[in-house]
CSV table of C-alpha atoms in Angstrom, one decimal:
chain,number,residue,atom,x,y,z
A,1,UNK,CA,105.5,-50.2,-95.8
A,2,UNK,CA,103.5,-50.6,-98.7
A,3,UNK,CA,103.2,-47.6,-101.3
A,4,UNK,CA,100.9,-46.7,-103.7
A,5,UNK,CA,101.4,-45.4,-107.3
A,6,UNK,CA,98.3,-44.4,-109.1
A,7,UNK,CA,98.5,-43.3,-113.0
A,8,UNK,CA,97.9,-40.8,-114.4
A,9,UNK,CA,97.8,-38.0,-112.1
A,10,UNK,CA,95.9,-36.1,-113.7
A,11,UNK,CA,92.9,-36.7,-116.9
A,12,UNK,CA,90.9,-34.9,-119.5
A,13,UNK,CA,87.7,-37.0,-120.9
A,14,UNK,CA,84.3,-36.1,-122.0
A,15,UNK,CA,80.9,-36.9,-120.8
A,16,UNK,CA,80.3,-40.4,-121.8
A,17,UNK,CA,83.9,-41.3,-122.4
A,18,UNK,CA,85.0,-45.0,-120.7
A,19,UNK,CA,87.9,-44.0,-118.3
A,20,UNK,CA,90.3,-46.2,-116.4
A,21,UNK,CA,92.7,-45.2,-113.6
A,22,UNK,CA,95.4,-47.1,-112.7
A,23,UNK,CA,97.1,-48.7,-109.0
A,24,UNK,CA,99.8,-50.6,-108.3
A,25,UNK,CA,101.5,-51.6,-104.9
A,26,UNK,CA,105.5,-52.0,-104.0
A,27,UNK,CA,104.4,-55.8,-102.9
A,28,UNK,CA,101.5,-57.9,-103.5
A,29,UNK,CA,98.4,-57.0,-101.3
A,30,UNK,CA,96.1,-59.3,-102.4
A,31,UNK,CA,92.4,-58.0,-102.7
A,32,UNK,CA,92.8,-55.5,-100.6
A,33,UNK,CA,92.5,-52.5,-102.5
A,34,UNK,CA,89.7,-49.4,-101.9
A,35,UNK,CA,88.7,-46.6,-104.4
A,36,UNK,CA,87.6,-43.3,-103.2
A,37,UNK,CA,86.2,-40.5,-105.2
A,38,UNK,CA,86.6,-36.6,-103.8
A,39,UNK,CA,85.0,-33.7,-104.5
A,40,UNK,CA,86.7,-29.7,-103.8
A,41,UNK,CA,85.7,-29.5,-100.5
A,42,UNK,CA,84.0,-32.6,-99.2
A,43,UNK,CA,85.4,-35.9,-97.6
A,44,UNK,CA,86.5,-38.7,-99.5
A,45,UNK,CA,83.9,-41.6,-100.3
A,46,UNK,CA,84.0,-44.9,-101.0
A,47,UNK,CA,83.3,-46.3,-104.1
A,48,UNK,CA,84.9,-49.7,-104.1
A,49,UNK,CA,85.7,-52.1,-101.4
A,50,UNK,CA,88.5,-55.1,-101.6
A,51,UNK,CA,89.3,-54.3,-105.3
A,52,UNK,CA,86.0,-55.0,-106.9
A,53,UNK,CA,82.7,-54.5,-104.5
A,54,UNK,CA,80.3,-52.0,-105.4
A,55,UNK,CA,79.4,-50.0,-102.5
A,56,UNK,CA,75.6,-49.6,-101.6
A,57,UNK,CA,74.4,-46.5,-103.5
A,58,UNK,CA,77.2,-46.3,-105.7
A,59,UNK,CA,75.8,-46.1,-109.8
A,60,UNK,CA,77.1,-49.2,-111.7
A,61,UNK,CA,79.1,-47.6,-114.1
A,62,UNK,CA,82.0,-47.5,-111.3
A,63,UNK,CA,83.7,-51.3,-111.5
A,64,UNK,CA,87.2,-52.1,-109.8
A,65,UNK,CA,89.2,-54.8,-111.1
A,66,UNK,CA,92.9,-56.3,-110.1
A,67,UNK,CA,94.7,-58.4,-107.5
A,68,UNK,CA,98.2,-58.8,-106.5
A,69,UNK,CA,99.8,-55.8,-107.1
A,70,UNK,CA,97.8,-53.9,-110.1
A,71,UNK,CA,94.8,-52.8,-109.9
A,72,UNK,CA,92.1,-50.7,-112.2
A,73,UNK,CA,89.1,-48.2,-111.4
A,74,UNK,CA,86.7,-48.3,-114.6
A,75,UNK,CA,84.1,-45.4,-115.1
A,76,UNK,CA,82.1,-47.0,-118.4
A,77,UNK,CA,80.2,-43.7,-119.6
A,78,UNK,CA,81.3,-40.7,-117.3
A,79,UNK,CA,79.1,-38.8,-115.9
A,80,UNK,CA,79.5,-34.7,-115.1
A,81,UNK,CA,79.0,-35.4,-111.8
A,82,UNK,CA,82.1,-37.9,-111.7
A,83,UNK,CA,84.7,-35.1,-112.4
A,84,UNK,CA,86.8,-35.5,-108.9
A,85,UNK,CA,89.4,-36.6,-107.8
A,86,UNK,CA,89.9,-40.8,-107.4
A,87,UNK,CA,92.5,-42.4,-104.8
A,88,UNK,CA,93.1,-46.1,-104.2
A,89,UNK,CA,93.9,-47.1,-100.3
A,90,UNK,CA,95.5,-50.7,-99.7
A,91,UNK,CA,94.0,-52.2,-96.3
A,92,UNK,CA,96.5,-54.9,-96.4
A,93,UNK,CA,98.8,-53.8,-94.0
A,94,UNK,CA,99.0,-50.9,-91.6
A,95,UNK,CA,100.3,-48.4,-92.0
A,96,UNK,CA,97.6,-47.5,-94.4
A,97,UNK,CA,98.6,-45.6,-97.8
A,98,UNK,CA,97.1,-43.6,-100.4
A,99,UNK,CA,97.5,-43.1,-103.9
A,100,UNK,CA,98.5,-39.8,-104.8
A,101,UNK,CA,95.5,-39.3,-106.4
A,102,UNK,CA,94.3,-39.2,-110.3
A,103,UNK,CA,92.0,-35.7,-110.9
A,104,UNK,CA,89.6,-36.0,-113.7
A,105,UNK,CA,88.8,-33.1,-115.3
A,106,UNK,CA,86.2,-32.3,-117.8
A,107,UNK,CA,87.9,-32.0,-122.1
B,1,UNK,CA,72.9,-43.9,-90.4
B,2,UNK,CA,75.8,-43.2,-88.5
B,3,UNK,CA,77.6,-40.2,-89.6
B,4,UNK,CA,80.9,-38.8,-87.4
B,5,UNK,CA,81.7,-35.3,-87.2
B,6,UNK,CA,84.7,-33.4,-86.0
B,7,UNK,CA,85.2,-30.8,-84.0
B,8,UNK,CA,88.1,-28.2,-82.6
B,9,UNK,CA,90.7,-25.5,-82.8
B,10,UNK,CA,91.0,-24.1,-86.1
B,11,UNK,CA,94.1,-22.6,-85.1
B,12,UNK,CA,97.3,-24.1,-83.3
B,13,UNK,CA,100.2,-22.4,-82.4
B,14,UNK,CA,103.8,-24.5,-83.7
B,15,UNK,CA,104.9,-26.4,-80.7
B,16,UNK,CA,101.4,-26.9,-79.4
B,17,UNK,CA,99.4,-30.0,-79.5
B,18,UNK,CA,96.4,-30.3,-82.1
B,19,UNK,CA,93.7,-31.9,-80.4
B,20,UNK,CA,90.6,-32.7,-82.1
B,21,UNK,CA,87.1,-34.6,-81.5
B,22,UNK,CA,84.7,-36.5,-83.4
B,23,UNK,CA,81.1,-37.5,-82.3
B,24,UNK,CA,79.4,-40.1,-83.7
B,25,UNK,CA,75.5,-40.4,-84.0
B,26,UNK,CA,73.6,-42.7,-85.1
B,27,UNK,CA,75.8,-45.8,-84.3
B,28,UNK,CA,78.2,-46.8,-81.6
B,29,UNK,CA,82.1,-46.5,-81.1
B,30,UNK,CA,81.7,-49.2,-78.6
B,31,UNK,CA,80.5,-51.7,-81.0
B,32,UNK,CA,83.1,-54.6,-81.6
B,33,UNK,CA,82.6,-54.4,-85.5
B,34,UNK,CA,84.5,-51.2,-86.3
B,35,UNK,CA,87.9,-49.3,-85.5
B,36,UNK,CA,87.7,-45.7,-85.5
B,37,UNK,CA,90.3,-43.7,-87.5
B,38,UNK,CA,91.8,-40.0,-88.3
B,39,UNK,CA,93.1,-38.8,-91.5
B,40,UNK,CA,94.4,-35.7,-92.5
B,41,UNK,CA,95.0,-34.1,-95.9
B,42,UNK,CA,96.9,-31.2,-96.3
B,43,UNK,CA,96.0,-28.5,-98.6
B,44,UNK,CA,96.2,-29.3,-102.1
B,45,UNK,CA,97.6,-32.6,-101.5
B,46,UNK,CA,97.0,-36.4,-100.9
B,47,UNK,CA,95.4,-38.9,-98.1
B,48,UNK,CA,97.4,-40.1,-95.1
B,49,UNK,CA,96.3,-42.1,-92.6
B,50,UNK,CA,97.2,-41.2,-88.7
B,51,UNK,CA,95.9,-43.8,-86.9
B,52,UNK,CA,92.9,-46.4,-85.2
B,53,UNK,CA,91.4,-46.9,-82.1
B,54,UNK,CA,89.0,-50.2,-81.2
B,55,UNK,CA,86.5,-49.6,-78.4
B,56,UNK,CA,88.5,-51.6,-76.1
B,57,UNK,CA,91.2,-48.6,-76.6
B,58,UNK,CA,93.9,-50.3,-78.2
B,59,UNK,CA,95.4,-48.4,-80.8
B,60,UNK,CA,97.4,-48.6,-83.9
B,61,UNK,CA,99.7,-45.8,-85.4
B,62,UNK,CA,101.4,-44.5,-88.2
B,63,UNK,CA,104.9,-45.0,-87.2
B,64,UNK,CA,105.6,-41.7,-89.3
B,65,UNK,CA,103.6,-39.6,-86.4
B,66,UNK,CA,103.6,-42.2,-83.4
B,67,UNK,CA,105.7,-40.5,-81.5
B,68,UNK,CA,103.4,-37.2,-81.3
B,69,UNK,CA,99.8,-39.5,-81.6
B,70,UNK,CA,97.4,-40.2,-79.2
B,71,UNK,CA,93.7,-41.7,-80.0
B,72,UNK,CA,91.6,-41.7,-77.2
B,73,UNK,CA,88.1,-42.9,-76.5
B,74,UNK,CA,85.2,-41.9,-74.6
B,75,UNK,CA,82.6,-44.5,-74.8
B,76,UNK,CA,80.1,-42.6,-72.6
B,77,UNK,CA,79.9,-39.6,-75.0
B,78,UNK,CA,80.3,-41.8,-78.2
B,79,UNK,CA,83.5,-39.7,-79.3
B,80,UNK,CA,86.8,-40.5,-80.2
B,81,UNK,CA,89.7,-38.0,-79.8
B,82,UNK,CA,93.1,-37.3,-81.7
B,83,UNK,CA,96.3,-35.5,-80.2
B,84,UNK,CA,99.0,-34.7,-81.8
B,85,UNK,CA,102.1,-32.5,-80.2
B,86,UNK,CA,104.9,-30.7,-81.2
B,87,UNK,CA,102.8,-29.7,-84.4
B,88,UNK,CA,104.9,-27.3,-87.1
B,89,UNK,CA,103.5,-26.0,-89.9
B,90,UNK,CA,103.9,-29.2,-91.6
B,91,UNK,CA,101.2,-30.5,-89.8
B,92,UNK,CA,98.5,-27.6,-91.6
B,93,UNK,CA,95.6,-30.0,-93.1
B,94,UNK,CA,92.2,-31.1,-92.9
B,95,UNK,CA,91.6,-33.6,-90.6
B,96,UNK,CA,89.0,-36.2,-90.5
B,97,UNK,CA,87.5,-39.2,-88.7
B,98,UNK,CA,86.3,-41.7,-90.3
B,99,UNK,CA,85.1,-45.9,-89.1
B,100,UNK,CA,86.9,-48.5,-90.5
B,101,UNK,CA,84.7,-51.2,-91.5
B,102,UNK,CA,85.2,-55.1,-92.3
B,103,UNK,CA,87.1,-57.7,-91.3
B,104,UNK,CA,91.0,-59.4,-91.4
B,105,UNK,CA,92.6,-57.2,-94.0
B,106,UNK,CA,89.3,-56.1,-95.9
B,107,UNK,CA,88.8,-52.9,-94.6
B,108,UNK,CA,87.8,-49.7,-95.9
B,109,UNK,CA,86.8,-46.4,-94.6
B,110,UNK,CA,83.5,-45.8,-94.8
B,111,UNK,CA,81.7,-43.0,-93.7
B,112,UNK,CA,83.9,-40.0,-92.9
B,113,UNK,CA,83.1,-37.1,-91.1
B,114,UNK,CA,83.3,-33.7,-93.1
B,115,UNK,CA,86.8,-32.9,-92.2
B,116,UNK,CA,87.7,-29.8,-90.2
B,117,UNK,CA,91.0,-27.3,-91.1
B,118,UNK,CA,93.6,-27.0,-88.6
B,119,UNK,CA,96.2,-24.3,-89.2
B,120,UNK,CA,99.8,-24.4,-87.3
B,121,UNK,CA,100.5,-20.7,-87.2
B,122,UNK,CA,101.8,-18.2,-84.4
């Protein structure tokens, strides 16, 4: 199986602070990495597919970067709405993990 | 666009079987170019995935729960179904369906439903 460690957990910024969140895998998976954003309450939604495509809709301030086994979510100017929670999936392989999850939380 | 929505028991008793629905609009299970999946998410905690079914109904499952999962589907009501037996309280989360898009290894979930609580409780 291949696990997912995301870091940090847990993050304070301000609006219009540059943030990155961290992933890594146990073993290479290539591109295959998804970022989700989740809000109290509501499903998860994609923001990033196979490490670094935009999703359609999704504001350009969200960029994904990485291959092998580290990989990087990058908000350039957060936003209010953008305080969530973020979780990076690998499709490489089934069974399909998580990240834990990183919360971002408003300073 | 298509959106999926799940529904069912909000309440299971332990040793029961969860068993749970989602109907999709706006876009077909029995097109070729997407599996159908269910996630669950326990309170306060992370993402797991449970398992996919393709149209044709061949399924793949997390070997954690495989011996307690079926995926079903019903292509004549555009719904896919989840079961899962035996449930303990361990098994207390939001569940939700979601398609699993692209191709090979570049896949990604994308939409989900809205999720639906199920609590394992006598």
């Amino acid at each position: 199986d291949i696990q997912m460690t995301q870091s940090p957990s847990s993050l304070s910024a301000s609006v219009g602070d540059r943030v990155t969140i961290t992933c890594r895998a146990s073993q290479s998976i290539s591109s295959y990495l998804n970022w989700y954003q989740q809000k109290p309450g509501k499903a998860p939604k994609l923001l990033i597919y196979a490490a670094s495509s935009l999703q359609s809709g999704v504001p350009s301030r969200f960029s994904g970067s990485g291959s092998g086994t580290d990989f990087t979510l990058t908000i350039s100017s957060l936003q209010p709405e953008d305080f969530a929670t973020y979780y990076c999936q690998q499709s490489y392989s089934t069974p399909y993990f998580f990240g834990q999850g990183t919360r971002l939380e408003i300073k | 666009q298509v959106q999926l929505q799940e529904s069912g028991p909000g309440l299971v008793k332990p040793s029961e079987t969860l068993s749970l629905t989602c109907t999709v609009s706006g876009g077909s299970v029995s097109s070729g170019s997407y599996y159908w999946s269910w996630i669950r998410q326990p309170p306060g905690k992370g993402l797991e995935w449970i398992g996919y079914i393709y149209y044709s109904g061949s399924t793949n499952y997390n070997p954690s729960l495989k011996s307690r999962v079926t995926i079903s589907v019903d292509t004549s009501k555009n719904q896919f179904s989840l079961k899962l037996s035996s449930v303990t309280a361990a098994d207390t989360a939001v569940y939700y369906c979601a398609r699993e898009e692209g191709s090979s290894s570049e896949n990604w979930f994308d939409p989900w439903g809205q999720g639906t609580l199920v609590t394992v409780s006598s």
